[in-house]
Coordinates of C-alpha atoms in Angstrom, one line a residue:
Chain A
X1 CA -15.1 -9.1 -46.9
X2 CA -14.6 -5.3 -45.6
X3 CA -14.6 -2.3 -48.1
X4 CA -11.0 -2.0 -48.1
X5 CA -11.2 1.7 -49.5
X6 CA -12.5 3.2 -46.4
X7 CA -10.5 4.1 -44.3
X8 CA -10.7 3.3 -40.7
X9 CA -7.7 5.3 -39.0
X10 CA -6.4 8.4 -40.4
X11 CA -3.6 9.4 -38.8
X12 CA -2.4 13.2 -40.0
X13 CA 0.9 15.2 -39.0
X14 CA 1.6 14.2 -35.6
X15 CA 4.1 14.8 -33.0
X16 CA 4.7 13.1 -29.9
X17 CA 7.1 14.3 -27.2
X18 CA 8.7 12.1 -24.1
X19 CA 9.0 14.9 -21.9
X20 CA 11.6 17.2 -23.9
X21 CA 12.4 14.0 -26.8
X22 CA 10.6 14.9 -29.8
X23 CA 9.6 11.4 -30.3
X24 CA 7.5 11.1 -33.3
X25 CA 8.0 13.9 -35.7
X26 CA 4.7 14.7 -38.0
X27 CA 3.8 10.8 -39.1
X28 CA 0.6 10.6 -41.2
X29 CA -0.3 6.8 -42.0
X30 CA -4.0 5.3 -42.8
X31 CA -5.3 1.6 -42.1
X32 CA -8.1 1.1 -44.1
X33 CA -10.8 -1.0 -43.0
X34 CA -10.3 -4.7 -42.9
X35 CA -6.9 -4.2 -43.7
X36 CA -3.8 -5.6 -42.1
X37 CA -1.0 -2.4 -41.9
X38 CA 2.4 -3.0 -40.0
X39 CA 4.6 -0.5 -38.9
X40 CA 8.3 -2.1 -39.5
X41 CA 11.3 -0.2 -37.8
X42 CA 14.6 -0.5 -35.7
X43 CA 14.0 -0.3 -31.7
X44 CA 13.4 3.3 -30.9
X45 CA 12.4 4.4 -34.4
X46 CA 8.8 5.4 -32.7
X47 CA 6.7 2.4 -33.7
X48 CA 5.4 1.7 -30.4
X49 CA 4.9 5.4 -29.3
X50 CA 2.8 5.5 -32.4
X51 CA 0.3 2.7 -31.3
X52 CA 0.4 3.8 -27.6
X53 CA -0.7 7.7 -29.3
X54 CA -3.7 6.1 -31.4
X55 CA -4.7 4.3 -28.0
X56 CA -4.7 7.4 -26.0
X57 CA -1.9 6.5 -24.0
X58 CA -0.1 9.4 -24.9
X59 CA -0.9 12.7 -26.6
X60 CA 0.0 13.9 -29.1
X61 CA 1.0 17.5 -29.7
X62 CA -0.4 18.4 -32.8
X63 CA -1.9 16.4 -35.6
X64 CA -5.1 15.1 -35.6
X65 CA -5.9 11.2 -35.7
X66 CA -9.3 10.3 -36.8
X67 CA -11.4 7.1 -36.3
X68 CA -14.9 6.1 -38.2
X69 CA -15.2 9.5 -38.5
X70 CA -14.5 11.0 -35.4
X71 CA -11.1 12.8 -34.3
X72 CA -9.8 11.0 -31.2
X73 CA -6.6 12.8 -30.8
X74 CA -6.3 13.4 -26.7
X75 CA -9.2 11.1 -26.3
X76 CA -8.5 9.1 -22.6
X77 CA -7.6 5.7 -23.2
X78 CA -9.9 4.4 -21.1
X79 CA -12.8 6.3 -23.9
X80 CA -10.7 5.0 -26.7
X81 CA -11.2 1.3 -26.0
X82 CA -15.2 2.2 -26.1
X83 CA -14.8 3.8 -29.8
X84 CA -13.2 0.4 -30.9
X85 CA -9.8 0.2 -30.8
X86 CA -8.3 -2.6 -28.6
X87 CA -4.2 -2.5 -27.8
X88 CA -2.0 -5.9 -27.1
X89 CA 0.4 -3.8 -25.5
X90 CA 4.6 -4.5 -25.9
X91 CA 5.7 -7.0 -23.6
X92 CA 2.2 -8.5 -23.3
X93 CA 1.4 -6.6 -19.7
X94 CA -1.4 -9.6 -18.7
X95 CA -2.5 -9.3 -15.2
X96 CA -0.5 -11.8 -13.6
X97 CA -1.7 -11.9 -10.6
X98 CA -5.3 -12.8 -11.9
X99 CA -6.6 -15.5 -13.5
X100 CA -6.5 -16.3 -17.0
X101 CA -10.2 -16.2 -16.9
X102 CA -10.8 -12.7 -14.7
X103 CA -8.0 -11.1 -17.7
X104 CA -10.7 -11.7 -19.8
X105 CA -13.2 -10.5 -18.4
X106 CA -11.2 -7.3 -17.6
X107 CA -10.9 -7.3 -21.4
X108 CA -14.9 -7.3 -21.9
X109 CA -15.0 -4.4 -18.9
X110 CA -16.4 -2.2 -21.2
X111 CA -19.5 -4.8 -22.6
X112 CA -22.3 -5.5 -20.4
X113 CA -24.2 -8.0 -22.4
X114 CA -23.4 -11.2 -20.8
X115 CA -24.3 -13.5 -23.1
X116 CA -22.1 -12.0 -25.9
X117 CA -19.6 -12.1 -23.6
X118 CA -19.7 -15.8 -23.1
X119 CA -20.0 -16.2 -26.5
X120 CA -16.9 -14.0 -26.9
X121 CA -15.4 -16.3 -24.6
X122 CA -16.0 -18.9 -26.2
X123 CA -14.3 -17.9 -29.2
X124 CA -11.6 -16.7 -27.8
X125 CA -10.9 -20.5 -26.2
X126 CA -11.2 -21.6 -29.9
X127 CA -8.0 -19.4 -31.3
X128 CA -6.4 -20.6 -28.3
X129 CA -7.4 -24.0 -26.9
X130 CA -4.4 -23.9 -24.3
X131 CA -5.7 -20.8 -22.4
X132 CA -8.7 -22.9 -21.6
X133 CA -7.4 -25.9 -20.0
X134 CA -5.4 -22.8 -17.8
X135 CA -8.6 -21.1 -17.6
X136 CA -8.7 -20.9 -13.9
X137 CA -4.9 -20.8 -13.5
X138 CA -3.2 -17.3 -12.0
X139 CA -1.6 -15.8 -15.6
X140 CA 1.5 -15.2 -13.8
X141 CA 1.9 -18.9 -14.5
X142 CA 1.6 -19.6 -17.9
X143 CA 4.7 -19.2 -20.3
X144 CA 5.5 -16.5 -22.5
X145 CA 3.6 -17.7 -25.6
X146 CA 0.8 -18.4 -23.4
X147 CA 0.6 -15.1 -22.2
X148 CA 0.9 -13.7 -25.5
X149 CA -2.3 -16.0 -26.8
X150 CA -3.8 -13.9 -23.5
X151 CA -3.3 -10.8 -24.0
X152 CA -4.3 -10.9 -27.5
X153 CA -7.3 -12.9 -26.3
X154 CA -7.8 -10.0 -23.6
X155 CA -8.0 -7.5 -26.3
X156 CA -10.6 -9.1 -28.7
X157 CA -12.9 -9.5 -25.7
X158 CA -14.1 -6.0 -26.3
X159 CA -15.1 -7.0 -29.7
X160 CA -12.5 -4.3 -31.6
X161 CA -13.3 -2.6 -35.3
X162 CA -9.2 -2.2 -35.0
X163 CA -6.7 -4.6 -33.1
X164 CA -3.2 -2.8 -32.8
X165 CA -0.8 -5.2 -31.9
X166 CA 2.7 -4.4 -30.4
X167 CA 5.6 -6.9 -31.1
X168 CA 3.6 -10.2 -30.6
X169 CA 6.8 -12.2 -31.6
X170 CA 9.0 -10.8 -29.0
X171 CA 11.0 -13.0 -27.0
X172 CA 9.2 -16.0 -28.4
X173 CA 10.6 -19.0 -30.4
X174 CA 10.2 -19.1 -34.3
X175 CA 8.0 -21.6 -33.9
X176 CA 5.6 -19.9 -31.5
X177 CA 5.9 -16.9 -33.4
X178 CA 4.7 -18.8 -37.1
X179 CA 1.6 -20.1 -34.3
X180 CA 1.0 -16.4 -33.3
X181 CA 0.9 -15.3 -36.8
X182 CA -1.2 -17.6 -38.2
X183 CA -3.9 -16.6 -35.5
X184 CA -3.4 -13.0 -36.3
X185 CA -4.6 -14.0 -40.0
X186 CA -7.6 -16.1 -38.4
X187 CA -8.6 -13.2 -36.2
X188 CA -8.3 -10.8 -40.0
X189 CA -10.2 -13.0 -41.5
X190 CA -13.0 -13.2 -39.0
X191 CA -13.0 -9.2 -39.6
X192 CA -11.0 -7.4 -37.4
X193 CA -8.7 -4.4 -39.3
X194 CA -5.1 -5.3 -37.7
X195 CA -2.5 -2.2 -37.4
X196 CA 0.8 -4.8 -36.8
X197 CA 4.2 -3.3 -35.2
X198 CA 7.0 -5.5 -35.4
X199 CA 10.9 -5.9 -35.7
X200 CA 10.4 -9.0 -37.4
X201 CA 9.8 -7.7 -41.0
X202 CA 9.9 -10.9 -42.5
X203 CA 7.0 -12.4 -40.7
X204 CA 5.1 -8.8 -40.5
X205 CA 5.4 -8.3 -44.4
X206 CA 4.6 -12.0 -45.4
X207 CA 0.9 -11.3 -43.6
X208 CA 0.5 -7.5 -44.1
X209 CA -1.3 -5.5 -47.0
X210 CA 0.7 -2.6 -46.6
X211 CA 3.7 -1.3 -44.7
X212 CA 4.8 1.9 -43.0
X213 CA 8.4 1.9 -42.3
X214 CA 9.6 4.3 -39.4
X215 CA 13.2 5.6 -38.9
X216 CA 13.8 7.9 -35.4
X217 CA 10.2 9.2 -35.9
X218 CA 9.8 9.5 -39.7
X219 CA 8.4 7.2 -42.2
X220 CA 10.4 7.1 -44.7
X221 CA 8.9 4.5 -47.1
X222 CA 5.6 2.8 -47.5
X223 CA 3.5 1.1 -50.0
X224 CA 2.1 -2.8 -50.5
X225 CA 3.7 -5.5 -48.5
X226 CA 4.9 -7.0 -51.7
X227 CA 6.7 -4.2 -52.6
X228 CA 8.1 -3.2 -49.9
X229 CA 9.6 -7.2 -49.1
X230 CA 11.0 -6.7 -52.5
X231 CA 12.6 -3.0 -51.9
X232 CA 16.6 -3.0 -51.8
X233 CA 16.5 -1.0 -49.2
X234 CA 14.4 -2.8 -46.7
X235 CA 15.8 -6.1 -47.5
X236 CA 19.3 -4.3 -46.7
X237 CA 17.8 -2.5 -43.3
X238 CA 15.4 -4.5 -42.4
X239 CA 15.1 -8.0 -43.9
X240 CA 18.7 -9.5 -43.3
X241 CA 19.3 -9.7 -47.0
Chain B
X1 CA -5.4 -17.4 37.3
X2 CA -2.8 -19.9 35.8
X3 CA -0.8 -19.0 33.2
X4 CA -2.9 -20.6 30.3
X5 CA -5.7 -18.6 31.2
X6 CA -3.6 -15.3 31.2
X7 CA -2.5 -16.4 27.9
X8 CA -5.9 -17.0 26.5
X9 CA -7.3 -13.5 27.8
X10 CA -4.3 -11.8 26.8
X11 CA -4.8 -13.0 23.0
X12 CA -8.3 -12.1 23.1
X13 CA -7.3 -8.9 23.8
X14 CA -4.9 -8.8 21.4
X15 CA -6.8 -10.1 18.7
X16 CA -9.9 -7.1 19.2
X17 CA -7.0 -4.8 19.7
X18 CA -5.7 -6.6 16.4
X19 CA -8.7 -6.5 14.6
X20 CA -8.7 -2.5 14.7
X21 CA -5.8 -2.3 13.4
X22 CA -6.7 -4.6 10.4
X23 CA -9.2 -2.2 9.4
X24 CA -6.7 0.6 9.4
X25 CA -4.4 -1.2 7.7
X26 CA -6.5 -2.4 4.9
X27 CA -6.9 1.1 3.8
X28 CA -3.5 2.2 3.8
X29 CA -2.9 -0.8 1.8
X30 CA -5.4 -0.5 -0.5
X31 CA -4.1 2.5 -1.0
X32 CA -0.6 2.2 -1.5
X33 CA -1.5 -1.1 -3.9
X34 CA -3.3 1.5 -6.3
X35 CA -1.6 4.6 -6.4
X36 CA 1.8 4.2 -4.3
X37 CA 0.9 6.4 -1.8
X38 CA 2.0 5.6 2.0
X39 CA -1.3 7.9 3.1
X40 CA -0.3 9.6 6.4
X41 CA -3.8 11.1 6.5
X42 CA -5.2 7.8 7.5
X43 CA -5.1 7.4 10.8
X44 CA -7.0 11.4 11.1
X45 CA -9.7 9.9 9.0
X46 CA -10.2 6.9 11.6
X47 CA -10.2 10.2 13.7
X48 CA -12.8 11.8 11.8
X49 CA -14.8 8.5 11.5
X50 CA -15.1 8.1 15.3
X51 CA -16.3 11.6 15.5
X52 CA -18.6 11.0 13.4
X53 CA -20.1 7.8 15.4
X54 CA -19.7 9.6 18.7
X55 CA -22.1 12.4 17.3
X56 CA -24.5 10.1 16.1
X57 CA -25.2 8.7 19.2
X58 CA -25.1 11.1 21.6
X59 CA -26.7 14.3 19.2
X60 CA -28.9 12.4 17.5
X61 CA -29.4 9.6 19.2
X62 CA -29.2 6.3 17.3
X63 CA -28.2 2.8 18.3
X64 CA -24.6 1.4 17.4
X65 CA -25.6 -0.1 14.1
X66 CA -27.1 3.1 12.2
X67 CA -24.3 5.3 13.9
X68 CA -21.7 3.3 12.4
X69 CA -23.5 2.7 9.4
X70 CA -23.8 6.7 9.2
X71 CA -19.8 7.4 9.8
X72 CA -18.6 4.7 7.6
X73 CA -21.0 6.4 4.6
X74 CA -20.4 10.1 5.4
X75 CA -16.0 9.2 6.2
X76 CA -16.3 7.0 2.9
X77 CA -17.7 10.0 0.9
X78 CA -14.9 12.6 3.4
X79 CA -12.1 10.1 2.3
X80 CA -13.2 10.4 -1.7
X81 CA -13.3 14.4 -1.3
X82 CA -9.5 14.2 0.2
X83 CA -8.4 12.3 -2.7
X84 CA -10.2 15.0 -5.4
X85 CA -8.8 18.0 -3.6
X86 CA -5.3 17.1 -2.2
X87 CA -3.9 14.1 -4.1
X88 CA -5.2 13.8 -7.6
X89 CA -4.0 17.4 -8.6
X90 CA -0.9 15.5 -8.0
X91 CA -1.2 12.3 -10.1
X92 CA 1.9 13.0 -12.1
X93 CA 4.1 14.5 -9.6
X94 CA 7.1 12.3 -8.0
X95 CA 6.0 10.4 -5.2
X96 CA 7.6 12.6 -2.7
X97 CA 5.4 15.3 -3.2
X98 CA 2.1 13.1 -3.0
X99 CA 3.6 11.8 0.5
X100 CA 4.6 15.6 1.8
X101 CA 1.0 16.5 0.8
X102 CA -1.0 13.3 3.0
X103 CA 1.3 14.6 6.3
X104 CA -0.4 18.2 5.3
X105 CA -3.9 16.5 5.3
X106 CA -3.0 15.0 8.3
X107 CA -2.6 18.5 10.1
X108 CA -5.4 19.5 8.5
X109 CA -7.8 17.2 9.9
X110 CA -6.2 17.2 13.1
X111 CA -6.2 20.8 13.8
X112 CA -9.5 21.5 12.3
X113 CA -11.3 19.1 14.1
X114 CA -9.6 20.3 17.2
X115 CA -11.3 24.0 16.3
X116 CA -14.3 22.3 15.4
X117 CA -14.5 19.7 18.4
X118 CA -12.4 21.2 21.0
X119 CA -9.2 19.0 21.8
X120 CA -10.6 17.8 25.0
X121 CA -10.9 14.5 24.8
X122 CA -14.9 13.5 24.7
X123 CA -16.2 10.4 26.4
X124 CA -17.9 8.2 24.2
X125 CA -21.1 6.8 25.5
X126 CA -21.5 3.1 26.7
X127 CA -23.6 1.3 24.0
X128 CA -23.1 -2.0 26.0
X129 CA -24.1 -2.4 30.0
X130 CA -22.1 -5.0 31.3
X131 CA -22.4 -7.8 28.7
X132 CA -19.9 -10.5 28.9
X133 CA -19.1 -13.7 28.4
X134 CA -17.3 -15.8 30.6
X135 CA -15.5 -19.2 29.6
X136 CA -13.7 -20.4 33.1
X137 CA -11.9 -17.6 34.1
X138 CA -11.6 -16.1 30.6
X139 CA -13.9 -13.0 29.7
X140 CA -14.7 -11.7 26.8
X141 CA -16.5 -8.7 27.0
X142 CA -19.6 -6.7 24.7
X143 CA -16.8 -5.0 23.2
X144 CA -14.9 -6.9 22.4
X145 CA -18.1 -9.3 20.8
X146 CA -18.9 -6.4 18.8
X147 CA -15.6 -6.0 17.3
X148 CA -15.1 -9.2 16.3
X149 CA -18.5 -9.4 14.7
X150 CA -18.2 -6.3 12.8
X151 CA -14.9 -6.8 11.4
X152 CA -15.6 -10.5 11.0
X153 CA -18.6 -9.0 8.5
X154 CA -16.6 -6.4 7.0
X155 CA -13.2 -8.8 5.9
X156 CA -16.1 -11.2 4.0
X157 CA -17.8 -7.7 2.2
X158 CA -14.5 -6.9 1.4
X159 CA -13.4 -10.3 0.3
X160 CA -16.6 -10.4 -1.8
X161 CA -16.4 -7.0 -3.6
X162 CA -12.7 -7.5 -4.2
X163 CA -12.6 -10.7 -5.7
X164 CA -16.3 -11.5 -7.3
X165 CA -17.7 -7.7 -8.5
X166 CA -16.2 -6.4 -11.7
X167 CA -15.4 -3.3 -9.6
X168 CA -13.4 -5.1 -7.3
X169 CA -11.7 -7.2 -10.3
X170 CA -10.9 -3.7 -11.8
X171 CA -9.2 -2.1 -8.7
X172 CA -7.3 -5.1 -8.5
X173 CA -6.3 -5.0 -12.7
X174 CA -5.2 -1.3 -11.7
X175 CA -3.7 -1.6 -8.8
X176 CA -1.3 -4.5 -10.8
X177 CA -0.9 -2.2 -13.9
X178 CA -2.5 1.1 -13.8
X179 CA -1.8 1.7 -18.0
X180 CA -3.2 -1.5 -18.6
X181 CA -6.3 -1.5 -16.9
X182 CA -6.6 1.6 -18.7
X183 CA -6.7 0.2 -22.6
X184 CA -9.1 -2.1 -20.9
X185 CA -11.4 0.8 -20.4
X186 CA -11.2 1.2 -16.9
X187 CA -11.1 4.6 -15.9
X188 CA -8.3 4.4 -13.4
X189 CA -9.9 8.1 -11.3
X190 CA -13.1 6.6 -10.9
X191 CA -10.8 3.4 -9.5
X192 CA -8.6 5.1 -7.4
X193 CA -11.7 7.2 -6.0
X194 CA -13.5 4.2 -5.4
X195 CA -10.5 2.8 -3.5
X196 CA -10.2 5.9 -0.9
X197 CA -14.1 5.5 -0.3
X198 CA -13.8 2.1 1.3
X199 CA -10.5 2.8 2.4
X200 CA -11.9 5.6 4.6
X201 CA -15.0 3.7 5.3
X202 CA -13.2 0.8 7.2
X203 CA -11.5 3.2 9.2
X204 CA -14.1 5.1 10.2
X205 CA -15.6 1.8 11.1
X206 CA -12.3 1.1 13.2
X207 CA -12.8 4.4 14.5
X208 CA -16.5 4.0 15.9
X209 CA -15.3 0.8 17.4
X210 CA -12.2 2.4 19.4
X211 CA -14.3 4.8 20.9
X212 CA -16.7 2.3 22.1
X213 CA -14.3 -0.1 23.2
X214 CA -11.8 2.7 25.2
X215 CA -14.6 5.3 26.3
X216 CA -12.4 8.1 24.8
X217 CA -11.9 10.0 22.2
X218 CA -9.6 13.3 21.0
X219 CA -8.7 14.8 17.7
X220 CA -5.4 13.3 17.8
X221 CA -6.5 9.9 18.4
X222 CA -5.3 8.5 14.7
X223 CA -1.8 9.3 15.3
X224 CA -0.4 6.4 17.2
X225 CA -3.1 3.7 15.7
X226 CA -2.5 5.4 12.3
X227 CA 1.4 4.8 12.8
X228 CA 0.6 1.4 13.8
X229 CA -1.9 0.3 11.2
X230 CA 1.6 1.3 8.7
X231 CA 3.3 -1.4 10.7
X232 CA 0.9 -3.9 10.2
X233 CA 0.5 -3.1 6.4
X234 CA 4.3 -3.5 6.4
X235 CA 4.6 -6.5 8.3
X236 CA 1.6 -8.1 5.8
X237 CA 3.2 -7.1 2.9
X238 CA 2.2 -3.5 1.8
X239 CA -0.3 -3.8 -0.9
X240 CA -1.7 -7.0 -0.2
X241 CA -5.0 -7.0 1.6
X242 CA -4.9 -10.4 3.3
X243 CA -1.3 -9.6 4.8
X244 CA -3.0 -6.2 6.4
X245 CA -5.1 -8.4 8.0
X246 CA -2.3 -11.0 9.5
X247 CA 0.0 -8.2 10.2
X248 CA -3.3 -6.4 12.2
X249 CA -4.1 -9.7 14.0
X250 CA 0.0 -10.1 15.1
X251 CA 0.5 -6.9 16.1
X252 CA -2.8 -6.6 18.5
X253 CA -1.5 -10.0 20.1
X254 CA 1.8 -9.3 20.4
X255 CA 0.9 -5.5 21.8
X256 CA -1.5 -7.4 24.3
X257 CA 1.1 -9.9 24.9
X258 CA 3.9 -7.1 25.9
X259 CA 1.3 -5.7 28.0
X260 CA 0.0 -8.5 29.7
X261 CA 3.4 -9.9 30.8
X262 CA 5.8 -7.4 30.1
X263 CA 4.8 -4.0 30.9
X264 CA 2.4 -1.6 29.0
X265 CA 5.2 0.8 28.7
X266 CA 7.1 -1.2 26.2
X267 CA 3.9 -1.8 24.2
X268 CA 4.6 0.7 21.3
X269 CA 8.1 -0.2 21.4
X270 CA 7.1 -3.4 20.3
X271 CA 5.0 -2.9 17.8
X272 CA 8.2 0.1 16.2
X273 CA 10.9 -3.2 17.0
X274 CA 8.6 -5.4 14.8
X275 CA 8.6 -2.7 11.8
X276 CA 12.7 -2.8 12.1
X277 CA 12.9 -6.2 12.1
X278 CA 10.6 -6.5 9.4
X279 CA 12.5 -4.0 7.5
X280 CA 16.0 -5.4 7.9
X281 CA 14.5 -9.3 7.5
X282 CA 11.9 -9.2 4.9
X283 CA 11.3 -5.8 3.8
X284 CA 8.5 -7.1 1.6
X285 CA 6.9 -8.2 4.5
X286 CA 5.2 -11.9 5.0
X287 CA 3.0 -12.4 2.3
X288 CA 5.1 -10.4 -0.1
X289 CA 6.7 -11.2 -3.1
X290 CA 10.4 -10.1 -4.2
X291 CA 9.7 -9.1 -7.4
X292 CA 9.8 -6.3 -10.0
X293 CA 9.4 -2.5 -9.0
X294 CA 7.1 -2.1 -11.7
X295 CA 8.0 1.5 -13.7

């Protein structure tokens, strides 16, 4: 397993604005490599401007955010995917007017070496046997679980150092969500560092090493999973208890 | 001449008149489908493209094949230049300003090819003697041969690059979801550039061909096959290639079809009557899909 002391994303005093909302207001967090880290939070506390910042989506303001070495703060997001970061974006966003098989090729755009690519493939049908038997199927049609399993499919494809995932549980059923999670450990434990937003706590802290949690653009707590799950405070906030 | 055979003619001629528009259309749809923009330049690029032709063959002298080959490279490459200069400055501006901007262009290229070119219309040279083909009392003339061959090629390059090559595959990922393509490491510029360039280079094809097939051409020859090339888009579904085509194709007939046993006067009324109708019946045209205004 990965040297879990060095860190792989350094994220330090950041701000992000929305046009004149001062969205994320100076968050430093680290993921350390081979680690899984998940940002917990209300809607609108900021956790998903935070991912869509270290993806180069947005930019931030000030604050720099640094990557196996290399500051990546205002970096395009089309050049960030190249360094090794890989986004399963909220909501899933799969192309659904494609097939199941050209998403993932759009998710290898950046690799040219075809055979890895195959063998990429490959893999990918092995997490998630049901995308293959759909392979050739417009992804427009597949259910909401199913398009889940693609888009995180999608995003391994370009063979990620870090996966961030955005709410992979939304609008799914709790049994589908337990399948989703258990393939988020698989995909850990084959080696990819996993930076994990979710509203579901529960589920995010029983698979995470540490936690970040974010209230309208601050963190205000953090530390292991375990001690976090056991915090009054989140169990009040966040964990229904 | 019975009736049948005035039919059959008349569709012929709709369907080369057709096909021109196709090409047209295909860019303004291509267009829209990537960055949302109804481009009002398009129809002075067809322009610029049939210049282009119509120089090749009578300054320097070439054959219909390297002359078209020539416009539909240098208005490809004219098209991509547009784009850098007047639109992408303007990638993050509301829509409205992107559209104000394209009838600018359109001025542009209108009124400096009319300094460059004179506004006289030129003649375009025969490429054809009389070559036709005569089934019965049906004729279908070099022309007309030539158009259908050459867009008949162009719709199965197109239909290649846009579903098989990984460049095609990415204009279409953008064109879906621009942001997405993006964390997929597609640089959506170099997309959207790529997209004007064969854009332009179909018209300019269209372009070439018009000339040849009317004998005439004048700086402000895009305007009215510009304006019509939107109606087809619209009546295909704006945004989706194969319904530029269809909506080309029934527009050309129906045109002819006015023409043939109507009167050519209410030929352009037509073809406007069709948008309304297409607007207050299915504004999202045949092949389109009610769904989502993505944000």
């Amino acid at each position: 397993m990965a040297d879990k002391s060095k860190k792989l994303l350094e994220i330090k005093d950041i701000d992000v604005y929305y046009g004149a909302i001062h969205a994320i207001k100076g968050i430093s967090l680290e993921v350390n490599q081979g680690e899984i880290v998940t940002l917990i939070g209300a809607n609108g506390a900021g956790k998903s401007t935070t991912l869509r910042t270290i993806s180069g989506l947005l930019k931030p303001k000030n604050g720099s955010i640094t990557f196996d070495g290399e500051n990546i703060a205002g970096v395009k997001a089309h050049e960030i995917v190249r360094r090794g970061i890989s986004q399963v974006p909220e909501g899933r966003r799969i192309f659904a007017e494609m097939t199941v098989l050209e998403n993932l090729e759009m998710g290898a755009f950046i690799r040219k070496d075809k055979d890895g690519i195959r063998a990429d493939m490959q893999h990918v049908f092995e997490l998630f046997p049901r995308l293959e038997e759909r392979k050739s199927q417009e992804a427009g049609t597949l259910s909401g679980g199913e398009q889940q399993m693609l888009a995180m499919g999608r995003a391994l494809m370009s063979r990620p150092k870090l996966l961030l995932l955005d709410e992979p549980s939304m609008g799914l059923a709790p049994l589908l969500i337990r399948e989703i999670f258990k393939i988020i450990e698989d995909i850990h434990a084959s080696g990819t560092t996993v930076l994990l937003v979710e509203q579901n706590a529960n589920m995010a802290l029983s698979i995470a090493d540490r936690a970040y949690v974010l209230e309208t653009g601050r963190i205000t707590l953090s530390g292991t999973a375990k001690e976090l799950a056991a915090s009054e405070e989140v169990k009040k906030a966040y964990l229904g208890g | 001449m019975d009736l049948l055979t005035q039919i059959v003619q008349q569709l012929i001629n709709g369907i080369s008149l057709g096909s021109i528009y196709a090409l047209i259309a295909l860019g303004y749809t291509m267009i829209y489908g990537i960055i949302k923009l109804i481009n009002f330049a398009h129809g002075d690029i067809y322009m610029v493209g049939a210049y282009i032709g119509f120089f090749a063959i009578t300054q320097a002298h070439l054959s219909i094949v390297p002359a078209l080959l020539i416009s539909l490279v240098t208005t490809g490459f004219l098209g991509m230049v547009v784009e850098r200069l007047a639109y992408k400055p303007l990638r993050h501006a509301p829509r409205i300003s992107v559209l104000i901007t394209a009838i600018g262009v359109s001025f542009f290229l209108e009124y400096t090819s009319m300094y460059f070119v004179s506004p006289t219309p030129r003649t375009f040279p025969a490429v054809f003697g009389d070559v036709a083909v005569n089934i019965g009392d049906i004729v279908i003339n070099g022309q007309q041969l030539l158009i259908f061959g050459i867009t008949a090629v162009l719709m199965v390059v197109l239909t290649y690059i846009v579903q098989r090559t990984k460049l095609g595959k990415a204009m279409r990922a953008a064109s879906y979801d621009t942001e997405t393509a993006q964390l997929m490491g597609i640089d959506s510029d170099r997309i959207i550039s790529f997209t004007f360039g064969i854009g332009s280079a179909l018209a300019a094809v269209a372009g070439v061909l018009v000339g040849i097939y009317y004998n005439s051409i004048d700086p402000l020859m895009g305007i009215m096959p510009g304006m019509k090339a939107f109606v087809a888009a619209v009546l295909g579904g704006i945004g989706i290639l194969p319904g530029a085509v269809l909506g080309g194709l029934i527009l050309g007939i129906v045109e002819a079809l006015v023409s043939g046993f109507i009167s050519s006067t209410f030929r352009d009324a037509a073809a406007f009557a069709i948008l309304i109708i297409v607007l207050l019946v299915k504004p999202t045209g045949l092949f389109g899909k009610n769904t989502k205004e993505k944000v």
